[in-house]
Structures are given as C-alpha cells and as structure tokens.
Short mmCIF file of C-alpha atoms and ligand atoms in Angstrom, two decimals:
data_model
loop_
_atom_site.label_atom_id
_atom_site.label_comp_id
_atom_site.label_asym_id
_atom_site.label_seq_id
_atom_site.Cartn_x
_atom_site.Cartn_y
_atom_site.Cartn_z
CA MET X 1431 -18.29 12.86 -3.52
CA SER X 1432 -20.33 10.44 -1.46
CA ALA X 1433 -18.02 8.66 0.95
CA PRO X 1434 -19.62 5.62 2.61
CA ALA X 1435 -19.61 5.56 6.41
CA ALA X 1436 -16.18 4.96 7.87
CA GLU X 1437 -15.49 1.49 9.23
CA LYS X 1438 -12.95 0.82 11.92
CA THR X 1439 -10.78 -2.27 11.57
CA GLY X 1440 -8.40 -2.39 14.48
CA SER X 1441 -6.37 0.78 14.44
CA THR X 1442 -7.22 1.47 10.81
CA VAL X 1443 -10.08 3.29 9.15
CA ARG X 1444 -11.50 2.05 5.88
CA ARG X 1445 -14.18 4.10 4.23
CA ASP X 1446 -15.79 1.57 1.89
CA PRO X 1447 -16.91 -1.59 3.70
CA HIS X 1448 -17.49 -3.33 0.31
CA ALA X 1449 -13.98 -2.73 -0.94
CA ALA X 1450 -11.71 -5.49 -2.23
CA LEU X 1451 -9.17 -2.70 -2.61
CA GLU X 1452 -9.08 0.70 -1.02
CA ILE X 1453 -6.50 3.45 -1.05
CA ILE X 1454 -6.75 6.40 1.28
CA ASP X 1455 -5.19 9.85 0.86
CA VAL X 1456 -2.41 8.64 -1.43
CA SER X 1457 0.10 11.19 -2.68
CA VAL X 1458 3.24 10.68 -4.74
CA LYS X 1459 5.81 13.37 -5.38
CA PHE X 1460 8.65 12.99 -7.88
CA GLY X 1461 10.99 15.81 -6.97
CA GLY X 1462 8.96 18.95 -7.61
CA ILE X 1463 6.14 17.14 -9.45
CA THR X 1464 3.10 15.93 -7.54
CA ALA X 1465 2.04 12.97 -9.69
CA VAL X 1466 -0.74 11.85 -7.32
CA SER X 1467 -2.38 14.16 -4.83
CA ASP X 1468 -4.54 12.95 -1.91
CA VAL X 1469 -6.30 10.26 -3.90
CA SER X 1470 -8.78 7.95 -2.19
CA LEU X 1471 -10.62 5.29 -4.14
CA SER X 1472 -11.93 1.77 -3.85
CA ALA X 1473 -12.69 -1.23 -6.05
CA ARG X 1474 -15.46 -3.62 -5.04
CA ARG X 1475 -15.89 -7.35 -5.38
CA GLY X 1476 -17.83 -8.37 -8.48
CA GLN X 1477 -17.52 -4.93 -10.03
CA ILE X 1478 -15.45 -3.16 -12.65
CA THR X 1479 -14.13 0.16 -11.41
CA GLY X 1480 -12.72 2.57 -13.95
CA LEU X 1481 -9.79 4.89 -13.34
CA ILE X 1482 -9.64 7.40 -16.17
CA GLY X 1483 -8.05 10.74 -16.96
CA PRO X 1484 -5.78 12.49 -19.45
CA ASN X 1485 -2.17 11.45 -20.15
CA GLY X 1486 0.03 12.09 -17.15
CA ALA X 1487 -2.94 12.25 -14.75
CA GLY X 1488 -1.33 9.74 -12.38
CA LYS X 1489 -3.15 6.50 -13.24
CA THR X 1490 -0.12 4.26 -13.66
CA THR X 1491 1.57 5.83 -10.65
CA THR X 1492 -1.55 4.99 -8.61
CA PHE X 1493 -1.33 1.37 -9.84
CA ASN X 1494 2.32 1.30 -8.82
CA VAL X 1495 1.44 2.46 -5.33
CA ILE X 1496 -1.29 -0.20 -5.06
CA THR X 1497 1.02 -3.00 -6.17
CA GLY X 1498 3.91 -1.76 -4.04
CA LEU X 1499 6.28 -0.80 -6.87
CA GLN X 1500 6.10 2.86 -5.90
CA GLU X 1501 6.34 4.03 -2.32
CA PRO X 1502 3.86 6.85 -1.78
CA THR X 1503 4.85 10.10 -0.13
CA ASN X 1504 1.71 9.70 1.91
CA GLY X 1505 -1.31 7.41 2.14
CA ARG X 1506 -2.45 3.88 2.84
CA VAL X 1507 -3.41 0.82 0.83
CA PHE X 1508 -5.82 -1.92 1.90
CA ILE X 1509 -6.54 -5.23 0.23
CA GLY X 1510 -9.84 -6.31 1.72
CA GLU X 1511 -9.57 -5.50 5.40
CA ARG X 1512 -5.82 -5.90 5.46
CA GLU X 1513 -3.54 -2.91 5.36
CA VAL X 1514 -0.70 -3.67 2.93
CA SER X 1515 0.96 -0.24 2.86
CA HIS X 1516 4.24 -1.65 4.11
CA LEU X 1517 4.21 -5.03 2.36
CA PRO X 1518 6.52 -5.71 -0.61
CA PRO X 1519 4.90 -6.40 -4.01
CA TYR X 1520 5.16 -10.21 -3.82
CA ARG X 1521 3.34 -10.31 -0.47
CA ARG X 1522 0.57 -8.18 -1.92
CA SER X 1523 0.22 -10.41 -4.96
CA ARG X 1524 -0.11 -13.41 -2.66
CA LEU X 1525 -3.19 -11.78 -1.22
CA GLY X 1526 -4.82 -12.33 -4.61
CA MET X 1527 -3.82 -9.25 -6.60
CA ALA X 1528 -2.56 -9.33 -10.19
CA ARG X 1529 -1.90 -6.63 -12.74
CA THR X 1530 -1.02 -5.95 -16.34
CA PHE X 1531 1.52 -3.31 -17.32
CA GLN X 1532 1.04 -0.40 -19.69
CA ARG X 1533 4.56 -1.13 -20.92
CA LEU X 1534 4.30 -4.82 -21.68
CA GLU X 1535 5.99 -7.30 -19.38
CA VAL X 1536 5.90 -10.59 -21.26
CA PHE X 1537 8.55 -13.11 -22.31
CA GLY X 1538 8.91 -12.26 -26.01
CA SER X 1539 10.89 -15.35 -26.94
CA LEU X 1540 8.35 -17.72 -25.38
CA SER X 1541 5.07 -18.80 -26.94
CA VAL X 1542 1.69 -17.51 -25.80
CA TYR X 1543 1.03 -20.82 -24.05
CA GLU X 1544 4.46 -20.88 -22.37
CA ASN X 1545 3.97 -17.36 -21.05
CA VAL X 1546 0.68 -18.28 -19.42
CA LEU X 1547 2.08 -21.62 -18.24
CA ALA X 1548 5.01 -19.89 -16.54
CA ALA X 1549 2.58 -17.75 -14.53
CA ALA X 1550 0.39 -20.78 -13.72
CA GLU X 1551 3.44 -22.74 -12.55
CA PHE X 1552 4.64 -19.90 -10.40
CA HIS X 1553 1.22 -19.63 -8.80
CA HIS X 1554 1.08 -23.40 -8.30
CA SER X 1555 4.49 -23.35 -6.60
CA TRP X 1556 3.27 -21.38 -3.61
CA SER X 1557 -0.54 -21.51 -3.55
CA ASP X 1558 -2.75 -24.36 -2.35
CA ASP X 1559 -4.42 -24.54 -5.77
CA ALA X 1560 -3.88 -28.16 -6.80
CA THR X 1561 -5.02 -27.76 -10.42
CA PRO X 1562 -2.17 -28.85 -12.74
CA PRO X 1563 -0.63 -25.71 -14.29
CA ARG X 1564 -1.01 -27.14 -17.82
CA LEU X 1565 -4.77 -27.37 -17.35
CA VAL X 1566 -4.88 -23.82 -16.01
CA ALA X 1567 -2.81 -22.55 -18.95
CA ASN X 1568 -5.01 -24.31 -21.51
CA GLU X 1569 -8.17 -22.93 -19.98
CA ILE X 1570 -6.83 -19.37 -19.73
CA VAL X 1571 -5.38 -19.27 -23.27
CA GLU X 1572 -8.81 -20.21 -24.54
CA ARG X 1573 -10.56 -17.79 -22.22
CA VAL X 1574 -8.57 -14.77 -23.45
CA GLY X 1575 -9.26 -15.87 -27.04
CA LEU X 1576 -5.70 -16.82 -28.01
CA SER X 1577 -6.08 -20.54 -28.85
CA THR X 1578 -5.28 -19.99 -32.52
CA VAL X 1579 -1.95 -18.30 -31.72
CA SER X 1580 -1.12 -20.43 -28.68
CA GLU X 1581 2.17 -21.74 -30.14
CA GLU X 1582 3.35 -18.41 -31.59
CA ARG X 1583 6.24 -16.50 -30.06
CA VAL X 1584 4.86 -13.44 -28.33
CA ASP X 1585 7.35 -11.05 -29.95
CA ALA X 1586 5.93 -12.03 -33.34
CA LEU X 1587 2.45 -10.87 -32.36
CA PRO X 1588 0.89 -7.40 -32.65
CA THR X 1589 1.12 -5.40 -29.41
CA GLY X 1590 -2.63 -5.52 -28.81
CA ILE X 1591 -2.60 -9.33 -28.86
CA ALA X 1592 0.52 -9.42 -26.67
CA ARG X 1593 -1.45 -7.42 -24.10
CA LEU X 1594 -3.98 -10.24 -23.97
CA VAL X 1595 -1.08 -12.60 -23.21
CA GLU X 1596 -0.30 -10.41 -20.25
CA LEU X 1597 -3.92 -10.57 -19.19
CA GLY X 1598 -3.68 -14.36 -19.48
CA ARG X 1599 -0.57 -14.35 -17.28
CA ALA X 1600 -2.41 -12.29 -14.68
CA LEU X 1601 -5.46 -14.60 -14.81
CA ALA X 1602 -3.27 -17.68 -14.40
CA THR X 1603 -2.61 -16.54 -10.83
CA ARG X 1604 -6.36 -16.74 -10.11
CA PRO X 1605 -6.63 -13.18 -8.80
CA ASP X 1606 -9.49 -11.81 -6.71
CA LEU X 1607 -8.34 -8.33 -7.60
CA LEU X 1608 -7.18 -7.49 -11.11
CA LEU X 1609 -5.55 -4.20 -12.11
CA LEU X 1610 -5.56 -3.59 -15.86
CA ASP X 1611 -3.46 -0.75 -17.27
CA GLU X 1612 -4.63 -0.03 -20.82
CA VAL X 1613 -5.03 -3.71 -21.61
CA GLY X 1614 -7.34 -2.85 -24.52
CA SER X 1615 -5.01 -0.52 -26.39
CA GLY X 1616 -4.06 -1.81 -29.82
CA LEU X 1617 -7.10 -4.06 -30.13
CA ASN X 1618 -9.61 -3.71 -32.94
CA HIS X 1619 -13.31 -3.13 -32.36
CA GLU X 1620 -14.24 -6.82 -32.20
CA GLU X 1621 -11.32 -7.73 -29.95
CA THR X 1622 -12.20 -4.84 -27.63
CA ALA X 1623 -15.81 -6.00 -27.43
CA ALA X 1624 -14.62 -9.53 -26.55
CA LEU X 1625 -12.30 -8.11 -23.90
CA GLY X 1626 -15.22 -6.19 -22.38
CA ASP X 1627 -17.31 -9.38 -22.28
CA LEU X 1628 -14.45 -11.25 -20.63
CA MET X 1629 -14.06 -8.59 -17.94
CA ILE X 1630 -17.78 -8.70 -17.17
CA GLU X 1631 -17.63 -12.50 -17.02
CA LEU X 1632 -14.72 -12.35 -14.57
CA THR X 1633 -16.66 -10.12 -12.21
CA ARG X 1634 -19.46 -12.72 -12.07
CA ASP X 1635 -17.08 -14.95 -10.10
CA GLY X 1636 -16.61 -12.08 -7.64
CA THR X 1637 -13.37 -10.70 -9.07
CA ALA X 1638 -12.82 -6.99 -8.50
CA ILE X 1639 -11.35 -5.19 -11.52
CA LEU X 1640 -9.70 -1.78 -11.51
CA LEU X 1641 -9.45 -0.65 -15.11
CA VAL X 1642 -7.26 2.10 -16.54
CA GLU X 1643 -8.36 2.63 -20.11
CA HIS X 1644 -8.50 5.44 -22.67
CA ASP X 1645 -11.23 3.79 -24.76
CA VAL X 1646 -14.17 5.76 -23.40
CA GLU X 1647 -16.74 3.56 -25.10
CA LEU X 1648 -15.32 0.44 -23.42
CA VAL X 1649 -15.08 2.19 -20.05
CA MET X 1650 -18.66 3.42 -20.20
CA ARG X 1651 -19.94 0.02 -21.27
CA VAL X 1652 -18.29 -2.16 -18.66
CA CYS X 1653 -17.70 -0.04 -15.56
CA ASP X 1654 -19.97 -0.02 -12.54
CA ARG X 1655 -18.22 3.01 -11.07
CA ILE X 1656 -15.60 5.38 -12.42
CA PHE X 1657 -13.00 7.57 -10.74
CA VAL X 1658 -11.54 10.46 -12.74
CA LEU X 1659 -8.04 11.83 -12.23
CA ASP X 1660 -6.70 15.09 -13.60
CA PHE X 1661 -3.21 16.39 -12.78
CA GLY X 1662 -2.99 13.85 -9.96
CA ARG X 1663 -6.24 14.89 -8.31
CA LEU X 1664 -9.54 13.06 -8.17
CA ILE X 1665 -12.04 15.36 -9.84
CA ALA X 1666 -15.09 13.07 -9.91
CA ASN X 1667 -16.44 9.64 -9.14
CA GLY X 1668 -19.74 7.99 -9.94
CA THR X 1669 -21.62 5.78 -12.36
CA PRO X 1670 -20.83 6.02 -16.09
CA GLU X 1671 -23.97 8.14 -16.55
CA GLN X 1672 -22.92 10.57 -13.81
CA ILE X 1673 -19.37 10.80 -15.15
CA GLN X 1674 -20.48 11.48 -18.71
CA LYS X 1675 -22.61 14.39 -17.53
CA ASP X 1676 -20.06 15.85 -15.11
CA PRO X 1677 -18.95 19.30 -16.31
CA ALA X 1678 -15.50 19.04 -14.69
CA VAL X 1679 -14.88 15.71 -16.44
CA GLN X 1680 -16.13 17.10 -19.74
CA ALA X 1681 -13.70 19.98 -19.46
CA ALA X 1682 -10.69 17.94 -18.35
CA TYR X 1683 -11.10 14.77 -20.37
CA LEU X 1684 -14.21 13.74 -22.24
CA GLY X 1685 -14.65 17.08 -24.01
CA ALA X 1686 -11.02 17.12 -25.09
CA ASP X 1687 -11.34 13.53 -26.26
CA THR X 1688 -14.33 14.38 -28.44
CA GLU X 1689 -12.40 17.26 -29.98
CA GLU X 1690 -9.53 14.93 -30.85
CA GLN X 1691 -11.84 12.53 -32.62
CA LYS X 1692 -13.36 15.21 -34.88
N1 ATP W 1753 9.40 7.58 -12.12
C1 ATP W 1753 9.01 8.83 -12.36
N2 ATP W 1753 9.83 9.88 -12.13
C2 ATP W 1753 9.42 11.15 -12.36
N3 ATP W 1753 8.21 11.47 -12.81
C3 ATP W 1753 7.34 10.48 -13.07
C4 ATP W 1753 7.70 9.10 -12.86
N4 ATP W 1753 6.62 8.33 -13.20
C5 ATP W 1753 5.67 9.18 -13.58
N5 ATP W 1753 6.09 10.46 -13.51
C6 ATP W 1753 5.28 11.66 -13.82
O1 ATP W 1753 4.11 11.58 -13.01
C7 ATP W 1753 2.96 12.02 -13.72
C8 ATP W 1753 1.93 10.90 -13.77
O2 ATP W 1753 2.38 9.87 -14.62
P1 ATP W 1753 1.58 8.52 -14.86
O3 ATP W 1753 2.42 7.66 -15.69
O4 ATP W 1753 1.13 7.99 -13.55
O5 ATP W 1753 0.31 9.05 -15.68
P2 ATP W 1753 -0.82 8.22 -16.43
O6 ATP W 1753 -2.13 8.77 -15.96
O7 ATP W 1753 -0.61 6.76 -16.27
O8 ATP W 1753 -0.60 8.68 -17.94
P3 ATP W 1753 -0.84 7.87 -19.32
O9 ATP W 1753 -2.30 7.97 -19.62
O10 ATP W 1753 -0.04 8.64 -20.31
O11 ATP W 1753 -0.35 6.48 -19.13
C9 ATP W 1753 3.47 12.47 -15.09
O12 ATP W 1753 3.72 13.86 -15.02
C10 ATP W 1753 4.75 11.70 -15.25
O13 ATP W 1753 5.64 12.37 -16.11
MG1 MG W 1754 -0.24 5.24 -17.58
#
C-alpha cells in the first residue's frame, strides 16, 4: 500500500493531504467478532472512491463509524482537516456529509417530491443556503431521474427506485462528501448506467463520493480508487485496473463473484 506522506494538523496526523474524508486505524468489535480491523482509508474531493468486499466484510460498519452511528473500538475520523471522532452524527452532517442507507430510510407514505423536499427544508433550516427548498427539491428530483414518479408514494415504488429517492434526499443537503451504501442495488442496466453518470457529474463540482457497491461493472467504471475489505481487513487499494489484477482480491472477492455468475 502506498501511503502518502503524513501531514501534521495540530496534534493530529492525517496521511492523505487531499482527503475530504480520512479514517485512520479504525477497528470495531461486536463482542467476540472483529467487524472492522485497523482500517485506514481516504476519499478525495472530486473523486469516486470505492469500498468493496464480500458480504459481512465490514463496509456498512465502516460507514457507521464515519457517520458517527457506530462508536469504534479504536481509530479516528477526519472530515477535511477536522477531526470528528467525538462529534455526534448531526454535527458531522453539518460539515457537509450525507449518506444513503443499505436498509432504506425513506418516508414511505410521502411522495418522492415530499421526501426530497423534507430533506431540503431541513437543510434550509440550519444552513446559510438561501435557495428556496421547493426549487432545490424540483432540481434534485429531476437530477436523480424521478420526475415522472415525483407525485407517487415511495412505498408504492420498486426498491431500486426508492433508493434513488434516498439519494435525492442526501443530495438535497448539498453535501461535499457523499457516502452511498449499495445505492445501485435493484436498478436495471439502464438505470445503473444513469446512476453512474450522475455520480461522475457530482464529482465535477468537487463532491467526494465513497461508494459501497456490489455491482463490479459499475464500480470499475466510475471509481478513481478502490479499497477492498475482507473479513474486516483492508486487503488492497488502488486504481480499478490494479484492483482487478490483484491476486488477493481475485481470491477473496472478484474470483468468487465470477464463479457465482457462471
Ligand atoms: N450491530 C451489530 N452487532 C453485531 N454484529 C454486527 C453488527 N453489525 C454488523 N455486525 C457484523 O459485523 C460484520 C460486518 O458487517 P457489515 O454489515 O459491516 O458488512 P458489509 O460489508 O456491509 O456486508 P454486506 O455486503 O452484506 O452489506 C458481520 O459479521 C456482521 O454480522
Ligand atoms: Mg453492508
């Protein structure tokens, strides 16, 4: 692994000076199970960073540590230069971080538009963004490709589409750092391609994306860098080309995936 030169910020040490997000030596134990073991990774501005690995590898747990929903047994979390290890989730989100959940967190009885509007209004209530929430919601619903189902109740929609509503809710908070946990699962080929295009477009404004995704084709297409977890440990990181060729990744994940598809 090539770790960039360490950078001192006050009493802290970050390793990636380009990081919008960095976690250092994070471990999480649940009783006897070590779900995450000494994981360090970063996500950079204007890039899509993949976090992949088999089921149970620790991806969602890592997201929970980053967002503050899970206290780590050990390790530190930085958003930009700021250490947030001891901040509650809402303080972290106010630093420009938003996420989607693997297990959907949307208001099923509200429409697509109302879901996004609720997030835009919440953001408007505390941020200095003066854009009227209704304008934000309209723009985002169109951007995630849901204009035609804008008035539909979310619980009447297929799960894949409901995930895009969650993406819309995250985008309505105008994040600089976006954590996506399997946001593409349940989408068809065309919808997945559109999602990939949208992610790339978001990075052009400087957004940093950390993407957990099992769709290897999507990951390889959109990611600038990829980190691979297996049994809670980081087994590789690099460009999509490097990751595809990595023997340890082949053995733990990509090889197994190919077998499944046969
Ligand atoms: N709250 C919890 N209590 C106990 N064990 C947990 C808890 N959350 C996760 N685990 C365990 O930690 C390990 C990592 O789980 P995690 O959900 O982070 O994996 P994942 O990489 O997101 O998997 P998937 O691809 O299936 O979503 C698993 O063994 C899981 O059973
Ligand atoms: Mg998960």
